[in-house]
Each structure stands twice: as structure tokens, then as C-alpha cells.
mmCIF file of C-alpha atoms in Angstrom:
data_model
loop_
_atom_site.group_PDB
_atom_site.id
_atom_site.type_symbol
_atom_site.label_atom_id
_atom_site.label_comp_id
_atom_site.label_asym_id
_atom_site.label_seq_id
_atom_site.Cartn_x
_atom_site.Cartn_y
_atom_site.Cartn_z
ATOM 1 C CA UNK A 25 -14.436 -6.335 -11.035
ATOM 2 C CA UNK A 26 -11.760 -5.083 -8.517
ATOM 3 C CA UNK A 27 -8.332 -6.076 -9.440
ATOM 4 C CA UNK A 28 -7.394 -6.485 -5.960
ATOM 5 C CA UNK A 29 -10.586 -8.202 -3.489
ATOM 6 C CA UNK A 30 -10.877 -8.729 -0.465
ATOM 7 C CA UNK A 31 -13.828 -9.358 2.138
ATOM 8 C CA UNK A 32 -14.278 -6.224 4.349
ATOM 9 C CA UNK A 33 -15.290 -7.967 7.649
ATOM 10 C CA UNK A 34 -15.128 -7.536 10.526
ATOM 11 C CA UNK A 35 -13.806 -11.051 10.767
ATOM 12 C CA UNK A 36 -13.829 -11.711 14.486
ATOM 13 C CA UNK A 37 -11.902 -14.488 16.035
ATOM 14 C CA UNK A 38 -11.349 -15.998 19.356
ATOM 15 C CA UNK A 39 -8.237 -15.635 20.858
ATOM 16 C CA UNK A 40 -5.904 -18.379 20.560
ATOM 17 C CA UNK A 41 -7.671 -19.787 17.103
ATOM 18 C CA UNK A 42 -7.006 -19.874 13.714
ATOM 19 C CA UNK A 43 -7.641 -16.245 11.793
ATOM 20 C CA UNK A 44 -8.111 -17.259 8.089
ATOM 21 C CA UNK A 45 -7.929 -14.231 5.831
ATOM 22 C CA UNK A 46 -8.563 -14.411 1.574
ATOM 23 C CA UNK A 47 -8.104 -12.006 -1.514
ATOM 24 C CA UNK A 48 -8.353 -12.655 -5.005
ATOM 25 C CA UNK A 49 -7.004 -10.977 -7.612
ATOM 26 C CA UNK A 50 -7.939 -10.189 -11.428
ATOM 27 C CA UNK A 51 -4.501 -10.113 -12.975
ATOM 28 C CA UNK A 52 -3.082 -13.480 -14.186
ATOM 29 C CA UNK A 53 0.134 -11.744 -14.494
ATOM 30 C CA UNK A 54 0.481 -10.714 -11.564
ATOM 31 C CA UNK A 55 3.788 -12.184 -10.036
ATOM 32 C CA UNK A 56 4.564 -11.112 -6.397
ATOM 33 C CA UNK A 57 1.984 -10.612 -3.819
ATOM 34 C CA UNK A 58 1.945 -9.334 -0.194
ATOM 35 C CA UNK A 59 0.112 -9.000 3.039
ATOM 36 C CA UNK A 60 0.266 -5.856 5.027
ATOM 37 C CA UNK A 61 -1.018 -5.441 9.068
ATOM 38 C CA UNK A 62 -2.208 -1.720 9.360
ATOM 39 C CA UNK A 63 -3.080 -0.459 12.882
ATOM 40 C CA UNK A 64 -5.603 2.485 13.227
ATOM 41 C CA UNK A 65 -3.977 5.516 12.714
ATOM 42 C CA UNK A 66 -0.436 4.111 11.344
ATOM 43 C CA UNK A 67 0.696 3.043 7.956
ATOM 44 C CA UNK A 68 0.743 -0.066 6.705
ATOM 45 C CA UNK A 69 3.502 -2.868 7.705
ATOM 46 C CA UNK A 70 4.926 -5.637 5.383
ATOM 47 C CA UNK A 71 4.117 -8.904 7.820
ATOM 48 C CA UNK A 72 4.744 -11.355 4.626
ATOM 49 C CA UNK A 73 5.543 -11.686 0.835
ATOM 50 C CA UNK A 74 4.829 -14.522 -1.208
ATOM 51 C CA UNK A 75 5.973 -15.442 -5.145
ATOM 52 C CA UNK A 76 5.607 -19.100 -5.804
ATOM 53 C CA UNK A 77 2.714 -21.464 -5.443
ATOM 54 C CA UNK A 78 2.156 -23.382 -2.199
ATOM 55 C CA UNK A 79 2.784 -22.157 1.293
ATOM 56 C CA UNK A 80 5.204 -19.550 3.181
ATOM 57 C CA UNK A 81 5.375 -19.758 7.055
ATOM 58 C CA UNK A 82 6.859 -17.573 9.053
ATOM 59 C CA UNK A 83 6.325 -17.428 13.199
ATOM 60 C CA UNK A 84 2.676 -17.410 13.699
ATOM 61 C CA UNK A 85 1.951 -16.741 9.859
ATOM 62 C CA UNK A 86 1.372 -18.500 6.961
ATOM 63 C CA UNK A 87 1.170 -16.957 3.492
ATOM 64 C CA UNK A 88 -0.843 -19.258 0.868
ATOM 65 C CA UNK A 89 -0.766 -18.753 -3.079
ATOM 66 C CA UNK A 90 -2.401 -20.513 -5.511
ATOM 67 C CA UNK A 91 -1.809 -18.603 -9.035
ATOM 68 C CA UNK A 92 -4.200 -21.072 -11.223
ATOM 69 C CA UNK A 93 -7.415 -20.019 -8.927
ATOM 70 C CA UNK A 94 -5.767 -16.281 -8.715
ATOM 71 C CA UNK A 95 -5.835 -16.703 -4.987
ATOM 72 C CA UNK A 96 -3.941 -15.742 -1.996
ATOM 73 C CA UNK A 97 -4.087 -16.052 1.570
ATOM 74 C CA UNK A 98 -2.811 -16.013 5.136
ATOM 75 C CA UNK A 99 -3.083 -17.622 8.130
ATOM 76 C CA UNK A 100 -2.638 -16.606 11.533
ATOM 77 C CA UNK A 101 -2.436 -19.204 14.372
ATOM 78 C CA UNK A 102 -2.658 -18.580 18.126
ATOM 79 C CA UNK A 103 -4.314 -15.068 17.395
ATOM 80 C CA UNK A 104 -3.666 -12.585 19.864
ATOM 81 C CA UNK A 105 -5.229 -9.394 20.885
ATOM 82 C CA UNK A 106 -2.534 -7.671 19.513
ATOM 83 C CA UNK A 107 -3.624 -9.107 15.742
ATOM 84 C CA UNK A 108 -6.733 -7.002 16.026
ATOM 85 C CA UNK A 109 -6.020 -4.340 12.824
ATOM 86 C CA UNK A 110 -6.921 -4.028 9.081
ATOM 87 C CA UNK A 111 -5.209 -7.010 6.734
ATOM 88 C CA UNK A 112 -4.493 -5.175 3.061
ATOM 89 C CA UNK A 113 -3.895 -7.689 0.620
ATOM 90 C CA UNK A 114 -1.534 -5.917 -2.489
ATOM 91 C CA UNK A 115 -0.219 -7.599 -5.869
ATOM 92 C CA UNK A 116 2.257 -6.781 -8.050
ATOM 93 C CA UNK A 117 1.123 -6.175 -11.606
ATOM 94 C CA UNK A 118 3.688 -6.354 -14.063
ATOM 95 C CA UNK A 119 2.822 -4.360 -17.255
ATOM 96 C CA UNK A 120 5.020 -1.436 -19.235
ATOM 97 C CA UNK A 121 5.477 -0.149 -15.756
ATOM 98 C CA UNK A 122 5.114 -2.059 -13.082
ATOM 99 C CA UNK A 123 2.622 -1.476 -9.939
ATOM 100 C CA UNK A 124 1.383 -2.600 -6.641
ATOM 101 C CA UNK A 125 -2.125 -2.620 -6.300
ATOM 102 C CA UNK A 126 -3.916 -2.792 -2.742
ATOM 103 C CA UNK A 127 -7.189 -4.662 -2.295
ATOM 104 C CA UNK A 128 -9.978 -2.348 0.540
ATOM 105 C CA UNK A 129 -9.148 -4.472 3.623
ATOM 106 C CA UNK A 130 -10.086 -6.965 6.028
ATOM 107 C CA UNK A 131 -10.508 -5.622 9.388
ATOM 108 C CA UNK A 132 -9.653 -8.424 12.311
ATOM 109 C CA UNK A 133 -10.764 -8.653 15.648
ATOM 110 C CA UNK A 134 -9.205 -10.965 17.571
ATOM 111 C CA UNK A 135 -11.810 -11.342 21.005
ATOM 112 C CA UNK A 136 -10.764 -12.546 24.225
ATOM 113 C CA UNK B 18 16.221 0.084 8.289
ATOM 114 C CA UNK B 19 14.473 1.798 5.214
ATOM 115 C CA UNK B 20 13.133 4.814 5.998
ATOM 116 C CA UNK B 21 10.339 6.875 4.347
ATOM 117 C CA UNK B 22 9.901 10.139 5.572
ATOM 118 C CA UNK B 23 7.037 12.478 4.935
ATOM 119 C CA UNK B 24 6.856 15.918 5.432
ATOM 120 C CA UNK B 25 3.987 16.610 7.288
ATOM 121 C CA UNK B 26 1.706 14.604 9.527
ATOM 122 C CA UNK B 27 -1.076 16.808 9.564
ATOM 123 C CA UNK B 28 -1.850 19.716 7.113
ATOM 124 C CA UNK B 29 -4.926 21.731 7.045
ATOM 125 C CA UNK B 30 -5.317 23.940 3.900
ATOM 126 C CA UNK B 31 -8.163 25.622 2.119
ATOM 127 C CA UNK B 32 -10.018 25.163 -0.784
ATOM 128 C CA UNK B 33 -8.228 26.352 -4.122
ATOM 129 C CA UNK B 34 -4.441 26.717 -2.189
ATOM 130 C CA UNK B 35 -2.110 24.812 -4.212
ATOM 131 C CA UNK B 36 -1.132 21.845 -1.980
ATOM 132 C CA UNK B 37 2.719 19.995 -1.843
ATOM 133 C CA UNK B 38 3.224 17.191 -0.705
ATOM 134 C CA UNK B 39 6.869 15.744 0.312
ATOM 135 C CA UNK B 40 8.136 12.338 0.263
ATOM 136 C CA UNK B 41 11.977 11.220 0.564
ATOM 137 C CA UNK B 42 13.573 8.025 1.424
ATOM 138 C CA UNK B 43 17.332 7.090 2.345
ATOM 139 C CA UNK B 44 17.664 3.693 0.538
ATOM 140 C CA UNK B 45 18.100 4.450 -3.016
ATOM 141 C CA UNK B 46 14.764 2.839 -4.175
ATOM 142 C CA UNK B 47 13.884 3.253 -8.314
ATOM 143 C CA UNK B 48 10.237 2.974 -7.372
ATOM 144 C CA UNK B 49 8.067 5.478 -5.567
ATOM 145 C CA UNK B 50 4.157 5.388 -4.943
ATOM 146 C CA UNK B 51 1.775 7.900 -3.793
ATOM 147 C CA UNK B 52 -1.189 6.260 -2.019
ATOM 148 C CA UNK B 53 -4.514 7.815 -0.962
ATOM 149 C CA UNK B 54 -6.504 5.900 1.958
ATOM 150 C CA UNK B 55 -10.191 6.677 2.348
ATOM 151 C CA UNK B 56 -12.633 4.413 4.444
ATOM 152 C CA UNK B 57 -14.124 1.331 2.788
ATOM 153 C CA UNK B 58 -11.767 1.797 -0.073
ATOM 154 C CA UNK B 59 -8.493 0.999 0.779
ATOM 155 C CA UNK B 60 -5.257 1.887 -0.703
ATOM 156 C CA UNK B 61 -5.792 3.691 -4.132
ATOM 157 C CA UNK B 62 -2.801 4.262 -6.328
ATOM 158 C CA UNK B 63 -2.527 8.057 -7.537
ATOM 159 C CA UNK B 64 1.201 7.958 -9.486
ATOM 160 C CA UNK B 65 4.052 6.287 -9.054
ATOM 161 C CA UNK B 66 7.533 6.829 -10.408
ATOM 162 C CA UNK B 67 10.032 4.086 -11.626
ATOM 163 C CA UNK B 68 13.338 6.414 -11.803
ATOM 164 C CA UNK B 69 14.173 10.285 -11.402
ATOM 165 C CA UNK B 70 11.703 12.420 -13.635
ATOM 166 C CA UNK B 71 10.060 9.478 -14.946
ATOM 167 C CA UNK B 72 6.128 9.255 -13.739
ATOM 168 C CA UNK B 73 3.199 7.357 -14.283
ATOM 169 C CA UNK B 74 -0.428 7.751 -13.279
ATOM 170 C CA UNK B 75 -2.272 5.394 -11.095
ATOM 171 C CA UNK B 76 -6.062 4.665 -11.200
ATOM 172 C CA UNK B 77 -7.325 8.050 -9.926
ATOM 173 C CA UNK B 78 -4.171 10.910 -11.067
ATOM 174 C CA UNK B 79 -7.270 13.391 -11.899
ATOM 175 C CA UNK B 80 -6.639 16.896 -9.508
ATOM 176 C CA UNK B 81 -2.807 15.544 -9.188
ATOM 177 C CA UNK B 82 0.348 15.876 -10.531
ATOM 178 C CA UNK B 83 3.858 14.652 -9.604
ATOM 179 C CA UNK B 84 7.267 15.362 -9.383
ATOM 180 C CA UNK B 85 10.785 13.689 -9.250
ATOM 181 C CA UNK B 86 13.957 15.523 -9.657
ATOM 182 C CA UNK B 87 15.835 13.404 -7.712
ATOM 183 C CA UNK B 88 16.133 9.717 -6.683
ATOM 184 C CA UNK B 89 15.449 10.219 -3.173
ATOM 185 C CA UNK B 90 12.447 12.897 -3.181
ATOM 186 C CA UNK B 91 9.203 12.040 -4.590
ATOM 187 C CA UNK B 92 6.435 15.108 -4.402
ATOM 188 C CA UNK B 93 2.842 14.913 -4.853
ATOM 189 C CA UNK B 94 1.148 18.208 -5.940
ATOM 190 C CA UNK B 95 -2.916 19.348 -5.943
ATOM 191 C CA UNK B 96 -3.011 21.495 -8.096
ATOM 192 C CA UNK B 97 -6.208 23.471 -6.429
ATOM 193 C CA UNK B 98 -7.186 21.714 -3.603
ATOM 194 C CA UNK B 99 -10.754 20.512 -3.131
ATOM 195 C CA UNK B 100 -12.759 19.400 -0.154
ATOM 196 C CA UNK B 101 -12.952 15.490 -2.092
ATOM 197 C CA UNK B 102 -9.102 15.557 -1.449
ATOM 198 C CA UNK B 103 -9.447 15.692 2.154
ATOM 199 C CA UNK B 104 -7.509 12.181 2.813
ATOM 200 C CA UNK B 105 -5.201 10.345 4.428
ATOM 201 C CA UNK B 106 -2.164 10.699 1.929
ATOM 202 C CA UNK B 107 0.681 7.055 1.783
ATOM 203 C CA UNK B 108 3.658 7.820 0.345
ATOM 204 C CA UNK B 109 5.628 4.429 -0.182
ATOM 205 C CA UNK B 110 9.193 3.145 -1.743
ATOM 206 C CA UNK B 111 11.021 -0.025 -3.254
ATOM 207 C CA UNK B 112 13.386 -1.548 -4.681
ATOM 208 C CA UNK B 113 13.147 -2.431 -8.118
ATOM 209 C CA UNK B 114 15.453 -5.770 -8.279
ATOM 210 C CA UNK B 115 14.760 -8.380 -11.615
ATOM 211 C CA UNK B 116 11.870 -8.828 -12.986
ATOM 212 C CA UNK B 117 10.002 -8.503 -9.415
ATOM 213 C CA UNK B 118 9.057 -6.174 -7.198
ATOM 214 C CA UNK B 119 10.235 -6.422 -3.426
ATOM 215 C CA UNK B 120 7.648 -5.039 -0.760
ATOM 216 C CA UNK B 121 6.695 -1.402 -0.407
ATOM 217 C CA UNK B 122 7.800 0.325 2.424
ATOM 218 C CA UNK B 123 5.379 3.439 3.484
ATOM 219 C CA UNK B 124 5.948 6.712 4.745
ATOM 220 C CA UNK B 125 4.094 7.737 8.348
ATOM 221 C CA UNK B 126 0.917 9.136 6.442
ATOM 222 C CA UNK B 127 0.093 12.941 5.482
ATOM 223 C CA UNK B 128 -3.400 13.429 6.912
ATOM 224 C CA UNK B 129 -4.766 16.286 4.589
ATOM 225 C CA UNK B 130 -8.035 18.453 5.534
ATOM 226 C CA UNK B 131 -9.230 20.651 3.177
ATOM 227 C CA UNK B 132 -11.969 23.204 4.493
#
């Protein structure tokens, strides 16, 4: 089992909708988690962080965590074209030295 | 604005050269991360570094080593390069505040061919 999952997609969405992207994660431990938008070609970007239960919002985004079912995900609302890139999930494992571990990826396509 | 600044954006080298890669950052960060990006597998931890000469290795350090001599420079070294290293290569910092991590910030990517 992965530590880090995620589904690989392509997840393709209409613009305007709802984009609903999920990871799990193997680490019960685990204490700060993350979503990062990458763009073809560029590095990743931080777009939200999340370290309590329930529900983060911020602008178009919404970051959800549920620890007990190891579960995190976000939400984007009013999808534009400009959404269209690769979603890593990453998690924060706390152990004698502390790490962030990535999941592979969802790649979004937001379609006119 | 945190900035992570790596040395090279492209580097072609050949097989058995040994390979360095540089990382430094201007926001005093404990924690560094090298990164390796292939297709279908995402982000894959190599080492990481949690204060000056103090290392650990990720899930795949094998054909790797590290160093950190100072707070700000984090290098990442193949020791004979091989064609299976040919990667994109993330170099990444943060701060290490509490018991929690903040976010990662990342470096603009090392794209490394080896032929």
C-alpha cells in the first residue's frame, strides 16, 4: 500500500462546476497535510494546508480532512481553464525525523 | 517571499561523471528535501535534512548521497551517474515550527539527462 494515494485521472470537468479531488493516506500519525497545483513544466505550488478535522475554504477552494477515515480532500468551485494541471496530495509524517510524503497525482482538466 | 534557488535548470551529463546538484534558500528553513519527479510516480523523497550536517534518507537514497554544511545550501550528489537517474530533480525547504511542519516550498526543478 502507498502511503500517500491518489487517483491518477484524468479527471475532466466542465467549466464552471464543481472539481472534486481525493487522497488517502496510510499513516494515522500523520498530522499536517497539503495540496499542491503543479503546471507542466513548473514546480509544484502550495494552493492549501489543512491540520484539523472538518473543512478549510479559501477563494474558490476548499480543503476537507477527515483523520478517522485517513482522508483528505479538496474542492474547487467555478473551475476554470486555468485549473487544468496535476493536483499532488502530500502529508506530513511525523516519526524520529519528520517528512513530507507526496502521493503520484491527479491530473485535472477543466473543459470548456 | 521564500525563495529556493537551484543551480541549474537543465544539465546534461554522461554516464559514470559524478553529478552535483545545488540547492540554497534565503529564509533560514531547518528542513530541506530533495525530490525526484518521474511520470506516473509522482514526487519521491530521496533525503532530506532537518539542520546543518544532519541527513536522512528518503524512500529511494540508493546511487545518492547528500550534503549540508550550511543552513542555507543543501547539495544532492550521484555518485556515478546512470541513465535510470535521468529525472526531473525538486529541491524543496521549510520551516520547522512546533511539533508541525509548515508547507514545502520548491526550488524551479533541475531537469537531469544522463546519456
Amino acid at each position: 500500500q502507498k502511503e500517500v494515494e491518489q487517483n491518477s485521472g484524468p479527471l475532466s470537468v466542465p467549466e464552471g462546476a464543481i472539481a472534486s479531488l481525493n487522497c488517502t493516506y496510510s499513516d494515522r500519525g500523520s498530522q499536517s497535510f497539503f495540496w499542491y497545483r503543479q503546471y507542466s513544466g513548473k514546480s509544484p505550488e502550495l494552493i492549501m494546508s489543512i491540520y484539523s478535522n472538518g473543512d478549510k475554504e479559501d477563494g474558490r477552494f476548499t480543503a476537507q480532512l477527515n483523520k478517522a477515515s485517513q482522508y483528505v480532500s479538496l474542492l474547487i468551485r467555478d473551475s476554470q481553464p486555468s485549473d487544468s494541471a496535476t493536483y499532488l496530495c502530500a502529508v506530513f509524517q511525523y516519526s524520529s525525523a519528520s517528512k513530507i510524503i507526496f502521493g503520484s497525482g491527479t491530473r485535472l482538466s477543466i473543459r470548456p | 517571499d521564500v525563495k529556493v534557488t537551484q543551480s541549474s535548470r537543465y544539465l546534461v551529463k554522461r554516464t559514470g561523471e559524478k553529478v552535483f546538484l545545488e540547492c540554497v534558500q534565503d529564509m533560514d528553513h531547518e528542513n530541506m528535501f530533495w525530490y525526484r519527479q518521474d511520470p506516473g510516480l509522482g514526487l519521491r523523497l530521496i533525503y532530506f535534512s532537518y539542520d546543518v550536517k544532519m541527513k536522512e534518507k528518503g524512500d529511494i537514497p540508493e546511487g545518492y548521497s547528500v550534503s549540508r554544511e550550511k543552513k542555507e545550501r543543501f547539495s544532492l550528489i550521484l555518485e556515478s551517474a546512470s541513465t535510470n537517474q535521468t529525472s526531473m530533480y525538486l529541491c524543496a525547504s521549510s520551516p520547522r515550527t512546533g511539533p508541525s511542519l509548515t508547507e514545502a516550498f520548491f526550488g524551479q526543478g533541475t531537469r537531469l539527462t544522463v546519456v
